Coordinates of C-alpha atoms in Angstrom, one line a residue:
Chain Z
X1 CA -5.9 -18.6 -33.6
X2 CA -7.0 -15.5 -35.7
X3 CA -3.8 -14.1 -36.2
X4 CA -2.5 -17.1 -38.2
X5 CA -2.6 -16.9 -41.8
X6 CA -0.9 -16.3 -45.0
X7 CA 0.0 -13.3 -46.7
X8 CA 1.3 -12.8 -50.2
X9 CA 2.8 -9.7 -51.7
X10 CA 3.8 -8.7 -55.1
X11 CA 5.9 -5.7 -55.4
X12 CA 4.9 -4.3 -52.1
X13 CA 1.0 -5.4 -52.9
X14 CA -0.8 -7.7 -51.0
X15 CA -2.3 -9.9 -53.5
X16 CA -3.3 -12.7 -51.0
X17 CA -4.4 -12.9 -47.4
X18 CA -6.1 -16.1 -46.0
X19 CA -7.7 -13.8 -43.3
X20 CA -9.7 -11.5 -45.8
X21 CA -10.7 -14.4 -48.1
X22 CA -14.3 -15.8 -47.9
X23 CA -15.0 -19.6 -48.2
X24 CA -15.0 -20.7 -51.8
X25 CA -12.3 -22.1 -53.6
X26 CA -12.9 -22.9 -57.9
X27 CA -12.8 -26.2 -59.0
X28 CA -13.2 -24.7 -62.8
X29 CA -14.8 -22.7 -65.1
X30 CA -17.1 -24.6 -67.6
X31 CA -19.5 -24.2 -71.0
X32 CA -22.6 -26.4 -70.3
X33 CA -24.2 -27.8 -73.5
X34 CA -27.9 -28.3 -73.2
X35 CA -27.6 -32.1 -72.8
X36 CA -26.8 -33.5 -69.4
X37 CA -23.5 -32.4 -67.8
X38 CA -21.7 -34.5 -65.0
X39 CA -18.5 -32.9 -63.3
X40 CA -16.6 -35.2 -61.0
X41 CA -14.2 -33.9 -58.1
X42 CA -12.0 -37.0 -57.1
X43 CA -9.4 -35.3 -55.2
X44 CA -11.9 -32.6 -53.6
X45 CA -13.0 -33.6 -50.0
X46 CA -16.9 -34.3 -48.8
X47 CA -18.8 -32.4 -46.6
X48 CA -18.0 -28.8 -48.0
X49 CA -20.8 -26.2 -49.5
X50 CA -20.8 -26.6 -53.2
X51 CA -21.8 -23.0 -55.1
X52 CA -22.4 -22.5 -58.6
X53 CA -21.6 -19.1 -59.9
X54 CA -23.3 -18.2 -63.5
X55 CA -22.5 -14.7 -65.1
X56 CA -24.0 -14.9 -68.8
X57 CA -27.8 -13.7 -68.1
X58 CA -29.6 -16.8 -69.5
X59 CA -31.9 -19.4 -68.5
X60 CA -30.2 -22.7 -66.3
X61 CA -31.2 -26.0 -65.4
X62 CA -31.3 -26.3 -61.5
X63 CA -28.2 -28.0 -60.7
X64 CA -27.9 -30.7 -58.5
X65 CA -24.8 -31.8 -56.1
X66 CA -24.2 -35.3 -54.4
X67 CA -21.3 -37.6 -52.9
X68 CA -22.8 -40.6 -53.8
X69 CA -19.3 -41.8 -55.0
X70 CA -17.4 -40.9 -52.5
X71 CA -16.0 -37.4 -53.6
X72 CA -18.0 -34.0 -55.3
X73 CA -20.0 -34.4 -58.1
X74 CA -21.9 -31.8 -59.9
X75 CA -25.2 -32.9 -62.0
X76 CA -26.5 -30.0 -64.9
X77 CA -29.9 -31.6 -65.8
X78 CA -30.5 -31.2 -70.1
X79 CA -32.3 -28.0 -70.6
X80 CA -33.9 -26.4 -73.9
X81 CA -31.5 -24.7 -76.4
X82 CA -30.2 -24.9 -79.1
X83 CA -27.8 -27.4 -80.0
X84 CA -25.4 -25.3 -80.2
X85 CA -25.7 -23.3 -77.3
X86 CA -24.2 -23.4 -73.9
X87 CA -23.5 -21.6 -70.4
X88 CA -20.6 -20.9 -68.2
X89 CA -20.5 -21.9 -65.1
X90 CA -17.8 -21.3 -62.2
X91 CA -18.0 -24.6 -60.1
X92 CA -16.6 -23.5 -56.2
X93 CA -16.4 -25.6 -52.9
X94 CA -16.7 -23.6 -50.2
Chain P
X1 CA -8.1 -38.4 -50.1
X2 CA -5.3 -36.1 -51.3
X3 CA -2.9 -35.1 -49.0
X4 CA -1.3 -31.5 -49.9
X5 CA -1.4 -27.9 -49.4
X6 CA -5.0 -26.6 -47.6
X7 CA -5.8 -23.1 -46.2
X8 CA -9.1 -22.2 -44.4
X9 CA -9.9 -19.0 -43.0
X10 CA -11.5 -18.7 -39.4
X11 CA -14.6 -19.8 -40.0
X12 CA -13.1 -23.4 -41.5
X13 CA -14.2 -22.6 -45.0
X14 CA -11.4 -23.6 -48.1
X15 CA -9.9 -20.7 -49.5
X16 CA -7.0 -22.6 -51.3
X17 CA -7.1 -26.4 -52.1
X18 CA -4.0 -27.6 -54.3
X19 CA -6.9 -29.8 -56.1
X20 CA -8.7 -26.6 -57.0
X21 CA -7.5 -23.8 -59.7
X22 CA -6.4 -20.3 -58.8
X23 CA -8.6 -17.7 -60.7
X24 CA -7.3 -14.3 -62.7
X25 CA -8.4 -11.3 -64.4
X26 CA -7.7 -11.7 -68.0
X27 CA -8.6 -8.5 -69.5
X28 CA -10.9 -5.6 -69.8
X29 CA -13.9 -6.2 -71.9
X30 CA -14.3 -3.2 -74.3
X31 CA -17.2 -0.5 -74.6
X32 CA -19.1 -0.6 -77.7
X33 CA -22.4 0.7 -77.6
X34 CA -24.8 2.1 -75.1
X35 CA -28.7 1.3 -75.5
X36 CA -31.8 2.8 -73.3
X37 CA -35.1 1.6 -73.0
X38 CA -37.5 1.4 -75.8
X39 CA -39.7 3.8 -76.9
X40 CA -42.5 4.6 -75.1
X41 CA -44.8 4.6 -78.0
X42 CA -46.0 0.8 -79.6
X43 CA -47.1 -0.5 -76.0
X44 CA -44.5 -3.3 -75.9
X45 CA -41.1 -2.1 -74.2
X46 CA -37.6 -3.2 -73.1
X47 CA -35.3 -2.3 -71.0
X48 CA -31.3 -0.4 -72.0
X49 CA -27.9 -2.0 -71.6
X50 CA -24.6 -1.6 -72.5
X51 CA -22.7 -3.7 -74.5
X52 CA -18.8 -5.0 -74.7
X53 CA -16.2 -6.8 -76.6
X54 CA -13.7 -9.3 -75.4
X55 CA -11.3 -11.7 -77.5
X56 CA -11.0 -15.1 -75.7
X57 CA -11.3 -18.7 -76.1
X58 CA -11.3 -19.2 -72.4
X59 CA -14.3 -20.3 -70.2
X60 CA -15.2 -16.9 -68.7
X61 CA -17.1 -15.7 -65.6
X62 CA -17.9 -12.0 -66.3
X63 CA -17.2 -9.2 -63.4
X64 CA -18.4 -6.3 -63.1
X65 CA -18.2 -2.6 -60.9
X66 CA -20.9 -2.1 -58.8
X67 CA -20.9 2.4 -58.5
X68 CA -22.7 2.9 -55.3
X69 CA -27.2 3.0 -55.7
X70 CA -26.7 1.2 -59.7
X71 CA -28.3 -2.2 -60.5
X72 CA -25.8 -3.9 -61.9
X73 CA -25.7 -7.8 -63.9
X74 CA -24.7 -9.5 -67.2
X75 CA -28.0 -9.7 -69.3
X76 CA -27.0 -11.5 -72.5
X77 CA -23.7 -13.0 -74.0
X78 CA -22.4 -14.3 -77.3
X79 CA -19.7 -15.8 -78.9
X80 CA -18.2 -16.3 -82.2
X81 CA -15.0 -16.7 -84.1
X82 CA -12.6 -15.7 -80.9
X83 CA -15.0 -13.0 -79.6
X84 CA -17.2 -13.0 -76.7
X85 CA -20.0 -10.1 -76.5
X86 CA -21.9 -9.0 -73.2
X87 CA -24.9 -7.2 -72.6
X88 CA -24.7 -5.6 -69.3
X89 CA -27.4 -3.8 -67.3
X90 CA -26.6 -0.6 -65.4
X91 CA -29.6 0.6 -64.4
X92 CA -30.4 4.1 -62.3
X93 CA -33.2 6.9 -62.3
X94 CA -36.5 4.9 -63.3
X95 CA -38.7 6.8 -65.6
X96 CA -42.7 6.7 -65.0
X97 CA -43.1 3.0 -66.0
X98 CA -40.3 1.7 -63.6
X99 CA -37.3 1.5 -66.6
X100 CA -33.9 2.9 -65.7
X101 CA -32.1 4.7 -67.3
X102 CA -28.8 3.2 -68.9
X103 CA -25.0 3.6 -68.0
X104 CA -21.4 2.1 -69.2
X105 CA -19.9 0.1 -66.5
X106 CA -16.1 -1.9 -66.2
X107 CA -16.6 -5.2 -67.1
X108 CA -13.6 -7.7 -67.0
X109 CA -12.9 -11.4 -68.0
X110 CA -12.6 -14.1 -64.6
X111 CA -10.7 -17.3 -66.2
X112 CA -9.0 -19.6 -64.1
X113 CA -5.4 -20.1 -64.0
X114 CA -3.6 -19.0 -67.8
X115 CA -0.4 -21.2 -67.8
X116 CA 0.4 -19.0 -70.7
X117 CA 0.8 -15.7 -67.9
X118 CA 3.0 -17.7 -65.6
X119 CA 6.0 -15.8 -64.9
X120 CA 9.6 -16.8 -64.0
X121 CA 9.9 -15.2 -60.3
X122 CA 10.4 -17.1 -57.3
X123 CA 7.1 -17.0 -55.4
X124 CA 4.3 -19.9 -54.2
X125 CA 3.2 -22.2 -56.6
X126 CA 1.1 -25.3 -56.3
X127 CA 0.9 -28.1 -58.1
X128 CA -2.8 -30.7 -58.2
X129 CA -2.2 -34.4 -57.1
X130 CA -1.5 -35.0 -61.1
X131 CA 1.7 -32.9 -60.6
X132 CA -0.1 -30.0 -63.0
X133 CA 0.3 -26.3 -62.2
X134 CA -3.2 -24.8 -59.8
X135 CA -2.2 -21.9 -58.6
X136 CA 0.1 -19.4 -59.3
X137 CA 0.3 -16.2 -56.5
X138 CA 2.7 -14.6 -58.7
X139 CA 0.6 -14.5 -62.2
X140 CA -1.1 -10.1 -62.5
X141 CA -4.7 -10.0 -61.1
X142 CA -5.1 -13.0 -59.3
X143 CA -8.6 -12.9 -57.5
X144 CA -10.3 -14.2 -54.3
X145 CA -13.5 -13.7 -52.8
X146 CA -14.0 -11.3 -50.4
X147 CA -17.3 -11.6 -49.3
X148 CA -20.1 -13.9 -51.1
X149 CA -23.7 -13.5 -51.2
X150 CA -26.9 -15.3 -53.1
X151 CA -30.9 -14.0 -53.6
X152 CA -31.8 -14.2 -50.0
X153 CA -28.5 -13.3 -48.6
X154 CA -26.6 -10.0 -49.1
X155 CA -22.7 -9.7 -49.0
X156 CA -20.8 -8.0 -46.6
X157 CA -18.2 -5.9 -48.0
X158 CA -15.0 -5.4 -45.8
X159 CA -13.7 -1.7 -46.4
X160 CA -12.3 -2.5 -50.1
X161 CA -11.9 0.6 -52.5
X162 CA -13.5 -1.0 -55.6
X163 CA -15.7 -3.7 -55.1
X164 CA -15.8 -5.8 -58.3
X165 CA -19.2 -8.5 -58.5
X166 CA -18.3 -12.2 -60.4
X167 CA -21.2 -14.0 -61.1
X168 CA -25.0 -12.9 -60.4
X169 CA -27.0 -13.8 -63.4
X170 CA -30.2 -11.8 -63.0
X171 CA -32.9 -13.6 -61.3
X172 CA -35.9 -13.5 -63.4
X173 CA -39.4 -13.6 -63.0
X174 CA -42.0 -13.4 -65.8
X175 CA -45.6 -13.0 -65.0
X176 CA -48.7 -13.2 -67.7
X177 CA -52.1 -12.0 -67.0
X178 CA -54.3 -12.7 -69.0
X179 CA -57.4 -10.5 -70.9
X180 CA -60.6 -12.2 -72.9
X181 CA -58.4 -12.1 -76.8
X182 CA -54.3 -11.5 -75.4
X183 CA -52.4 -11.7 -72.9
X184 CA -49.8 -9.4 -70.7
X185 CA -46.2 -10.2 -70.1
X186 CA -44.4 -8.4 -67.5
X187 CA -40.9 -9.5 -67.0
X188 CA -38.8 -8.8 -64.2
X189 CA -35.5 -8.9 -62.9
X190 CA -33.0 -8.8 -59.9
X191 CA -29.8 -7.0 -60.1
X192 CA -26.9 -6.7 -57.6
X193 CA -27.2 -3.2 -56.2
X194 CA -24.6 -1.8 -53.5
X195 CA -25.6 0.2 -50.5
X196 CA -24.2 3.1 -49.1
X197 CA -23.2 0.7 -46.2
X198 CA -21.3 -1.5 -49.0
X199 CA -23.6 -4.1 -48.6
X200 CA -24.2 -5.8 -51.9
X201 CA -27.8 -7.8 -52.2
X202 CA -30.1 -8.4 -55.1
X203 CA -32.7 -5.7 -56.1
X204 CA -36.3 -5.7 -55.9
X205 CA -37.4 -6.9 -59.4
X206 CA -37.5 -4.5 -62.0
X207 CA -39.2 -4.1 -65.1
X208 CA -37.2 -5.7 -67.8
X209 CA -39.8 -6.2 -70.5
X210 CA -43.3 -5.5 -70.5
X211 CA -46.2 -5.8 -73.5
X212 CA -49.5 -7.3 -74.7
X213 CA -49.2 -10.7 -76.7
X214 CA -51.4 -12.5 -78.7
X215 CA -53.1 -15.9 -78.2
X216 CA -52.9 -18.1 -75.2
X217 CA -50.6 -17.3 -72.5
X218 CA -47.9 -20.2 -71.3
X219 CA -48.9 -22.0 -68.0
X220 CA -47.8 -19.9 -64.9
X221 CA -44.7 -17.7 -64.6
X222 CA -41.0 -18.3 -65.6
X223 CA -38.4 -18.3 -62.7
X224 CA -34.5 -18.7 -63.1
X225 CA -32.2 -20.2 -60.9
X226 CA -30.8 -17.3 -59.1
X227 CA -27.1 -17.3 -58.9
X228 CA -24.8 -16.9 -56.0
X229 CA -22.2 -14.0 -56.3
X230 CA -18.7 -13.2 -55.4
X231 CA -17.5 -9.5 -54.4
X232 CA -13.7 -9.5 -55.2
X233 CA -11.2 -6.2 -54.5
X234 CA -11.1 -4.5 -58.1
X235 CA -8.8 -1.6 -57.1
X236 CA -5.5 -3.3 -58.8
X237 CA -7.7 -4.5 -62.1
X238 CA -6.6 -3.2 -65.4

């Protein structure tokens, strides 16, 4: 079934094609405060690789992923900064 | 379980969800300075980078070219009053003590979907299970991955012209040795580098920051958490 898919042009440009795209899709873009962060996914399905993208060159909490109520949640542990500080992340179910 | 538009590519991964938000360039950050390493001279050094300038109040994931046999990542950003600043490294050419030298690179501003850009055309839309607006294939710009990759595993590049890197915060590793009065800190890093083969990986760690201290050194070294990466088709970016 590899020739199934879907293509999407605009103006003569492909700007989408199922069959080039890698596995990832983005559940949002975020700024992380130092204190505990909990990001819930109700309508997202189990059983998928969760991947957390960070671009802004500082220093993270390891981030944790479970199921444990029934749909993807994402867990950013408190980590030292300032209080007024915060990261970006880009939260993706592949 | 919502029930609603799904697409997965051969290998069964999700490449759209309606539950999940289409993603879009926003912009072009703009040049504003270029910095190379420190002085030799005073013993302590750092490493060069550029810096740019973007006007946003968006959530942003920076991107950034990767020209062939660079190291390439976001080092620092800032924001204030509507203005985001980034400190990217683009590093080739290592002088005698392992710093590269500096270059300008693109960088452009990821954001998820802008409702603000959403045009009037006929075209696919999807709407989330609260009847909201997720994606929008018509909006300028509007990314996907092409090919992913993370510290231990490169990325695979299908014949793209520009490949464009979101994501890769520099994996970091600081080491101190210690001496009878101060101690050494030697900090490296791990950039994205592309391969001639348009593979993109991590580098081996450079030398980021090096110089004596004084007084006790902290307990054992400093590791990040490396981040994973996403190579997207830059050739239509503004």
């Amino acid at each position: 079934m590899t020739d199934r898919g879907l293509i999407i042009r605009h103006g003569g440009v492909v700007v989408f094609n199922s069959r080039r795209a890698a596995g990832g899709v983005c559940l949002g873009m975020f700024r992380v405060p130092g204190a505990q962060t909990v990001l819930s996914f109700p309508h997202m399905p189990r059983g998928r690789t969760p991947i957390v993208v960070y671009s802004d060159g500082s220093m993270h909490s390891n981030w944790l992923y479970d199921e444990v109520m029934g749909y993807p949640r994402f867990v950013f542990p408190a980590v030292a900064m300032s209080a007024s500080a915060n990261y970006t992340v880009g939260v993706y179910l592949k | 379980m919502s029930r609603g538009f799904i697409l997965r590519n051969q290998h069964g991964e999700l490449v759209v969800h309606r539950d999940s938000l289409g993603t879009q360039c926003i912009g072009r950050a703009a040049f504003t300075q270029l910095v190379q390493p420190s002085s030799t001279l005073g013993g302590s050094r750092v490493a060069g980078y550029s810096s740019y300038r973007f006007a946003s109040d968006r959530p942003i994931l920076w991107a950034f070219d990767l020209p062939v046999g660079r190291r390439v990542g976001v080092v620092s950003t800032g924001y204030a009053n509507g203005i985001n600043t980034i400190g990217v490294y683009c590093g080739a050419n290592p002088d005698v003590q392992g710093f590269d030298q500096q270059f300008a690179v693109d960088v452009w501003a990821f954001s998820t979907l802008v409702p603000d850009t959403v045009g009037a055309g006929r075209g696919l839309r999807l709407r989330n299970s609260s009847g909201v607006l997720s994606h929008d294939f018509l909006v300028p710009n509007i990314t996907l991955p092409l090919a992913a990759g993370d510290l231990t595993t490169p990325a695979q590049l299908p014949a793209i012209v520009r490949p464009v890197a979101i994501g890769s915060s520099p994996f970091y590793d600081v080491q101190y040795e210690s001496d009878e009065v101060n101690y050494f800190k030697t900090d490296r890093r791990q950039f994205l580098l592309r391969a001639p083969d348009n593979s993109v990986a991590y580098s081996p760690g450079l030398i980021y920051r090096s110089g004596a201290m004084h007084g006790n050194p902290p307990q054992g070294s400093t590791l990040t958490d490396p981040s994973p990466y996403f190579v997207v088709d830059g050739q239509f970016l503004p």
